[in-house]
Every structure is written in C-alpha cells, then in structure tokens.
Amino acid sequence: MLYKDFKENIRSLGFGSIENFMQYAGVTSDDVLSWEEKNEIPYLVSLILHILKGEKELLVTNSALDNVIEECLPLASLLEEVSSFPHKLEEMFLLQKKLNDSTNGNNWELGVTKFGKEINWLRCIHMEVAELIESTPWKHWKNINSEPDMNNIHVELVDIWHFLMSYILQETNVPKAVSLVNTHCIYEVAHDIDVKLMVNEAEKLSYISLAIDTGNMPSFSGIERFIDQFFRCCKISGLSFMWLQKLYIGKNCLNQFRQDNGYKEGHYIKVWNGNEDNVVMVDLLEKMEDVGFDDLYGKLKEEYSKNK
C-alpha cells in the first residue's frame, strides 16, 4: 500500500488524523516518517486496514496468511473499538452538562446552583469513594470472609465518573475534556481482583480531592492526576471502558428520572419492591443489547409504577 492510500484509508475509517491512528495502533512518528519516505506501508499495517474495512477475503491466499490474519484480528478488533471512544466520551460529557444544566442551573460552573447552594465536586468524589470502599469487606471486625459487591463497586465508580466529569467541565470545555481523557480509555481490565489493592487505589482519589481542596495541588495538574487514577481504579476493578460507558448512560438516565420524580424535594422512592433503584437499573441494562436514553427511561418508568 502506498503512503497516500494509507492516508485516505485512515480518513475513511474515521481516524481524525494520522496522530490518532498512531496513538491507537501503538506506532511512533519515526515509523510514519519512514513510511512516508519510502512511500510504502508495512504489510501488517496494510492488512489491519483491510480487515477494518471488511476486506479480509480479498487477502486470503494461503494458510500462512490465514494465520497472520488470525493473529491480527484481536488488534484490528481493538482498533475498531477504540476508534469510537472519542465519540462516546463526547456523548457522556454532553449528557453530563445537560444534566447539570437541568438540575443546577445554567451557571453551575461558577460553583453555585440556581437555588444558591454551593457545589463541591471534590467532596462529592470523596464521599463516593467511601461508598465504594463500603462495598468491600474492609472491616477487620465484621464479615471478614465476605466477598466484595463488584456490581455495586462498578456503580460507585460510575458515580465518581459523574462527579469527575462535572469537575473537569467546571474547569474546561467539552472538546478539551475529551482530549484530556481520550488516551486513558485504552486499558486491559484485571480478571483476578485484588481487593486490598482496589481499596488502596480508590483511596488515592480521595487524597487527590483533599489535596486540591486544601490548595496543596494545582487544579489543572489535579485533573490530570484524577483522570489517570480513575481509570487505574477501573482497570483494577475489572470495569472496562465500554461497560463504564453503558453504565454511565444508565445512571445518567436514572439521575434524570430521580429528578423528574421528586428526588430533590425528598419524596422520591429509592427502593423499588425490595431493590435499590441502582440495582433495578443495572438489571435492565444487562437485558438490553443497545442502550438508548429514551428506551431505558421508559423501562424505568414502567418499573417505578409497580412500587407498592
């Protein structure tokens, strides 16, 4: 494949720039400069681009090539998945801004709600970390042999993500926020959960919150530390970015549903026939292949109407 064909291919596949492709494929600027100089793209890179375009059958000529393709398929699949991350991030940040505008007023970025209540996203994060830790058997005097509630831990991480996104949006705009977060979304989740490590790493989110709040860490460098540490917690807890995004849509929808049904006024019912609304929401998500805000909202409304 010639270099000019390579540039056309990555553009048609949705990569905004060569830099985006470099980041996702794990190649360096020196590699790309070498390709441009020779006006030739390495065969494996060309193969990956053809696979992404759905042209695998055009390239299969022998069993050796079959083996190469099979080895490349996981990488190609990863590239296809991560190419959607910027869009998913933008969707989440826009939804969070919309929710904050709706519940706190259009000038919530100034740190005060439309009701004159002070907003402290750092304290919100700190308190959600405590709830995450409460979902583990951290107490040396109680239930020492019990298992961590991983489903709820993932929900608590999504709650932290709500507040972290809000804090980032308070300091910058949506495009910059997406740019700050994008490179942190590519990680391989742990399958064997180390509970002690998970608790220790979650606590570091609280330490960052307190350091910024007390003036011991500059806000902007704190944001970068927050983002890096948050996704480290996701990785250690076995929460993939794709499931984080799905849970976020679910929790964002639930938060809006709560507000529409008297949460702020104090008459919302949080336990639905013996199950907390978070649990009901996750149960609905697991049954849905594609999660749409409006569709999920309708299902929540139906379940809430069954409250006794």
Tab-separated table of N, CA, C and O in Angstrom, residues 115-172:
chain	number	residue	atom	x	y	z
A	115	PHE	N	-30.407	27.425	43.149
A	115	PHE	CA	-31.042	27.649	44.450
A	115	PHE	C	-30.084	28.306	45.441
A	115	PHE	O	-30.408	28.457	46.618
A	116	GLY	N	-28.878	28.669	44.957
A	116	GLY	CA	-27.906	29.318	45.826
A	116	GLY	C	-27.094	28.371	46.684
A	116	GLY	O	-26.376	28.793	47.594
A	117	LYS	N	-27.170	27.080	46.372
A	117	LYS	CA	-26.433	26.071	47.145
A	117	LYS	C	-25.034	25.908	46.570
A	117	LYS	O	-24.857	25.768	45.358
A	118	GLU	N	-24.021	25.902	47.441
A	118	GLU	CA	-22.644	25.734	46.987
A	118	GLU	C	-22.429	24.329	46.426
A	118	GLU	O	-22.939	23.342	46.965
A	119	ILE	N	-21.669	24.242	45.332
A	119	ILE	CA	-21.332	22.957	44.712
A	119	ILE	C	-19.882	22.631	45.042
A	119	ILE	O	-19.002	23.459	44.836
A	120	ASN	N	-19.639	21.418	45.534
A	120	ASN	CA	-18.275	20.979	45.825
A	120	ASN	C	-18.085	19.584	45.225
A	120	ASN	O	-18.345	18.573	45.880
A	121	TRP	N	-17.653	19.542	43.955
A	121	TRP	CA	-17.469	18.255	43.271
A	121	TRP	C	-16.391	17.419	43.945
A	121	TRP	O	-16.469	16.185	43.940
A	122	LEU	N	-15.386	18.059	44.519
A	122	LEU	CA	-14.299	17.333	45.180
A	122	LEU	C	-14.820	16.548	46.378
A	122	LEU	O	-14.458	15.387	46.582
A	123	ARG	N	-15.698	17.179	47.155
A	123	ARG	CA	-16.292	16.468	48.298
A	123	ARG	C	-17.187	15.331	47.816
A	123	ARG	O	-17.234	14.261	48.429
A	124	CYS	N	-17.898	15.574	46.701
A	124	CYS	CA	-18.751	14.518	46.123
A	124	CYS	C	-17.921	13.280	45.798
A	124	CYS	O	-18.321	12.147	46.098
A	125	ILE	N	-16.769	13.498	45.155
A	125	ILE	CA	-15.888	12.381	44.797
A	125	ILE	C	-15.411	11.660	46.046
A	125	ILE	O	-15.421	10.426	46.124
A	126	HIS	N	-15.004	12.436	47.041
A	126	HIS	CA	-14.517	11.881	48.308
A	126	HIS	C	-15.576	10.980	48.955
A	126	HIS	O	-15.275	9.863	49.403
A	127	MET	N	-16.821	11.437	48.968
A	127	MET	CA	-17.899	10.661	49.600
A	127	MET	C	-18.241	9.406	48.793
A	127	MET	O	-18.559	8.365	49.371
A	128	GLU	N	-18.186	9.494	47.474
A	128	GLU	CA	-18.468	8.310	46.649
A	128	GLU	C	-17.378	7.253	46.804
A	128	GLU	O	-17.652	6.058	46.737
A	129	VAL	N	-16.134	7.693	46.992
A	129	VAL	CA	-15.050	6.742	47.254
A	129	VAL	C	-15.349	5.962	48.533
A	129	VAL	O	-15.146	4.736	48.601
A	130	ALA	N	-15.861	6.660	49.542
A	130	ALA	CA	-16.219	5.993	50.803
A	130	ALA	C	-17.297	4.935	50.570
A	130	ALA	O	-17.232	3.835	51.144
A	131	GLU	N	-18.258	5.243	49.709
A	131	GLU	CA	-19.320	4.270	49.409
A	131	GLU	C	-18.758	3.068	48.651
A	131	GLU	O	-19.208	1.936	48.849
A	132	LEU	N	-17.798	3.324	47.769
A	132	LEU	CA	-17.151	2.216	47.058
A	132	LEU	C	-16.466	1.283	48.051
A	132	LEU	O	-16.621	0.055	47.983
A	133	ILE	N	-15.727	1.864	48.980
A	133	ILE	CA	-15.000	1.056	49.964
A	133	ILE	C	-15.965	0.281	50.850
A	133	ILE	O	-15.689	-0.864	51.240
A	134	GLU	N	-17.123	0.871	51.136
A	134	GLU	CA	-18.132	0.178	51.943
A	134	GLU	C	-18.663	-1.080	51.256
A	134	GLU	O	-19.238	-1.943	51.905
A	135	SER	N	-18.459	-1.184	49.939
A	135	SER	CA	-18.904	-2.363	49.192
A	135	SER	C	-17.885	-3.498	49.250
A	135	SER	O	-18.065	-4.522	48.596
A	136	THR	N	-16.804	-3.297	50.020
A	136	THR	CA	-15.782	-4.336	50.183
A	136	THR	C	-15.725	-4.758	51.653
A	136	THR	O	-16.128	-3.999	52.539
A	137	PRO	N	-15.209	-5.959	51.934
A	137	PRO	CA	-15.093	-6.414	53.328
A	137	PRO	C	-13.827	-5.841	53.994
A	137	PRO	O	-12.941	-6.575	54.418
A	138	TRP	N	-13.762	-4.512	54.086
A	138	TRP	CA	-12.546	-3.880	54.602
A	138	TRP	C	-12.475	-3.903	56.129
A	138	TRP	O	-11.397	-3.765	56.713
A	139	LYS	N	-13.613	-4.091	56.793
A	139	LYS	CA	-13.658	-4.022	58.260
A	139	LYS	C	-13.017	-5.269	58.889
A	139	LYS	O	-13.390	-6.389	58.558
A	140	HIS	N	-12.093	-5.053	59.795
A	140	HIS	CA	-11.407	-6.191	60.422
A	140	HIS	C	-12.257	-6.849	61.506
A	140	HIS	O	-11.910	-7.910	62.001
A	141	TRP	N	-13.370	-6.221	61.865
A	141	TRP	CA	-14.195	-6.736	62.953
A	141	TRP	C	-15.548	-7.293	62.476
A	141	TRP	O	-16.328	-7.772	63.283
A	142	LYS	N	-15.803	-7.254	61.161
A	142	LYS	CA	-17.140	-7.623	60.703
A	142	LYS	C	-17.089	-8.231	59.302
A	142	LYS	O	-16.423	-7.703	58.418
A	143	ASN	N	-17.787	-9.362	59.126
A	143	ASN	CA	-17.915	-10.006	57.816
A	143	ASN	C	-16.570	-10.154	57.104
A	143	ASN	O	-16.440	-9.864	55.910
A	144	ILE	N	-15.570	-10.633	57.819
A	144	ILE	CA	-14.203	-10.652	57.285
A	144	ILE	C	-14.029	-11.634	56.123
A	144	ILE	O	-13.083	-11.500	55.354
A	145	ASN	N	-14.923	-12.605	55.998
A	145	ASN	CA	-14.808	-13.593	54.917
A	145	ASN	C	-15.776	-13.335	53.766
A	145	ASN	O	-15.883	-14.148	52.848
A	146	SER	N	-16.487	-12.214	53.817
A	146	SER	CA	-17.461	-11.930	52.758
A	146	SER	C	-16.768	-11.446	51.492
A	146	SER	O	-15.602	-11.039	51.521
A	147	GLU	N	-17.473	-11.508	50.378
A	147	GLU	CA	-16.931	-11.101	49.085
A	147	GLU	C	-17.321	-9.648	48.790
A	147	GLU	O	-18.366	-9.179	49.225
A	148	PRO	N	-16.491	-8.935	48.043
A	148	PRO	CA	-16.861	-7.567	47.658
A	148	PRO	C	-18.051	-7.582	46.709
A	148	PRO	O	-18.215	-8.526	45.927
A	149	ASP	N	-18.890	-6.566	46.780
A	149	ASP	CA	-20.032	-6.441	45.878
A	149	ASP	C	-19.548	-5.725	44.619
A	149	ASP	O	-19.614	-4.500	44.507
A	150	MET	N	-19.035	-6.505	43.655
A	150	MET	CA	-18.409	-5.914	42.482
A	150	MET	C	-19.395	-5.135	41.618
A	150	MET	O	-19.031	-4.109	41.036
A	151	ASN	N	-20.638	-5.595	41.551
A	151	ASN	CA	-21.633	-4.848	40.767
A	151	ASN	C	-21.817	-3.447	41.330
A	151	ASN	O	-21.864	-2.457	40.602
A	152	ASN	N	-21.923	-3.367	42.664
A	152	ASN	CA	-22.114	-2.055	43.273
A	152	ASN	C	-20.839	-1.209	43.190
A	152	ASN	O	-20.905	0.018	43.058
A	153	ILE	N	-19.683	-1.854	43.274
A	153	ILE	CA	-18.411	-1.135	43.127
A	153	ILE	C	-18.352	-0.472	41.748
A	153	ILE	O	-17.948	0.689	41.620
A	154	HIS	N	-18.800	-1.179	40.729
A	154	HIS	CA	-18.822	-0.596	39.390
A	154	HIS	C	-19.797	0.574	39.310
A	154	HIS	O	-19.513	1.590	38.662
A	155	VAL	N	-20.939	0.445	39.971
A	155	VAL	CA	-21.908	1.547	40.002
A	155	VAL	C	-21.314	2.754	40.726
A	155	VAL	O	-21.482	3.903	40.297
A	156	GLU	N	-20.594	2.506	41.823
A	156	GLU	CA	-19.964	3.610	42.564
A	156	GLU	C	-18.885	4.288	41.715
A	156	GLU	O	-18.708	5.506	41.776
A	157	LEU	N	-18.155	3.514	40.916
A	157	LEU	CA	-17.168	4.106	40.018
A	157	LEU	C	-17.854	5.009	38.984
A	157	LEU	O	-17.325	6.068	38.622
A	158	VAL	N	-19.018	4.590	38.528
A	158	VAL	CA	-19.775	5.425	37.591
A	158	VAL	C	-20.227	6.713	38.278
A	158	VAL	O	-20.203	7.799	37.678
A	159	ASP	N	-20.628	6.621	39.545
A	159	ASP	CA	-21.000	7.826	40.305
A	159	ASP	C	-19.805	8.784	40.418
A	159	ASP	O	-19.942	10.000	40.261
A	160	ILE	N	-18.632	8.211	40.704
A	160	ILE	CA	-17.411	9.028	40.764
A	160	ILE	C	-17.161	9.679	39.412
A	160	ILE	O	-16.793	10.856	39.333
A	161	TRP	N	-17.399	8.927	38.330
A	161	TRP	CA	-17.195	9.434	36.977
A	161	TRP	C	-18.125	10.620	36.690
A	161	TRP	O	-17.724	11.606	36.057
A	162	HIS	N	-19.376	10.551	37.160
A	162	HIS	CA	-20.302	11.682	37.028
A	162	HIS	C	-19.689	12.949	37.626
A	162	HIS	O	-19.667	14.007	36.994
A	163	PHE	N	-19.203	12.819	38.858
A	163	PHE	CA	-18.679	13.990	39.565
A	163	PHE	C	-17.334	14.438	38.995
A	163	PHE	O	-17.046	15.639	38.959
A	164	LEU	N	-16.516	13.484	38.561
A	164	LEU	CA	-15.232	13.844	37.969
A	164	LEU	C	-15.445	14.585	36.652
A	164	LEU	O	-14.782	15.603	36.379
A	165	MET	N	-16.374	14.105	35.821
A	165	MET	CA	-16.692	14.817	34.581
A	165	MET	C	-17.194	16.220	34.872
A	165	MET	O	-16.833	17.185	34.184
A	166	SER	N	-18.028	16.358	35.896
A	166	SER	CA	-18.553	17.675	36.268
A	166	SER	C	-17.430	18.609	36.700
A	166	SER	O	-17.404	19.792	36.333
A	167	TYR	N	-16.478	18.071	37.457
A	167	TYR	CA	-15.345	18.874	37.907
A	167	TYR	C	-14.488	19.299	36.714
A	167	TYR	O	-14.042	20.448	36.622
A	168	ILE	N	-14.268	18.378	35.772
A	168	ILE	CA	-13.482	18.702	34.573
A	168	ILE	C	-14.188	19.784	33.763
A	168	ILE	O	-13.561	20.745	33.291
A	169	LEU	N	-15.522	19.648	33.601
A	169	LEU	CA	-16.291	20.633	32.831
A	169	LEU	C	-16.333	21.988	33.528
A	169	LEU	O	-16.495	23.024	32.874
A	170	GLN	N	-16.211	21.986	34.839
A	170	GLN	CA	-16.154	23.245	35.581
A	170	GLN	C	-14.869	24.013	35.245
A	170	GLN	O	-14.829	25.233	35.280
A	171	GLU	N	-13.816	23.252	34.892
A	171	GLU	CA	-12.511	23.851	34.640
A	171	GLU	C	-12.219	24.068	33.156
A	171	GLU	O	-11.329	24.838	32.800
A	172	THR	N	-12.975	23.373	32.254
A	172	THR	CA	-12.672	23.483	30.827
A	172	THR	C	-13.934	23.206	30.017
A	172	THR	O	-15.022	23.089	30.574
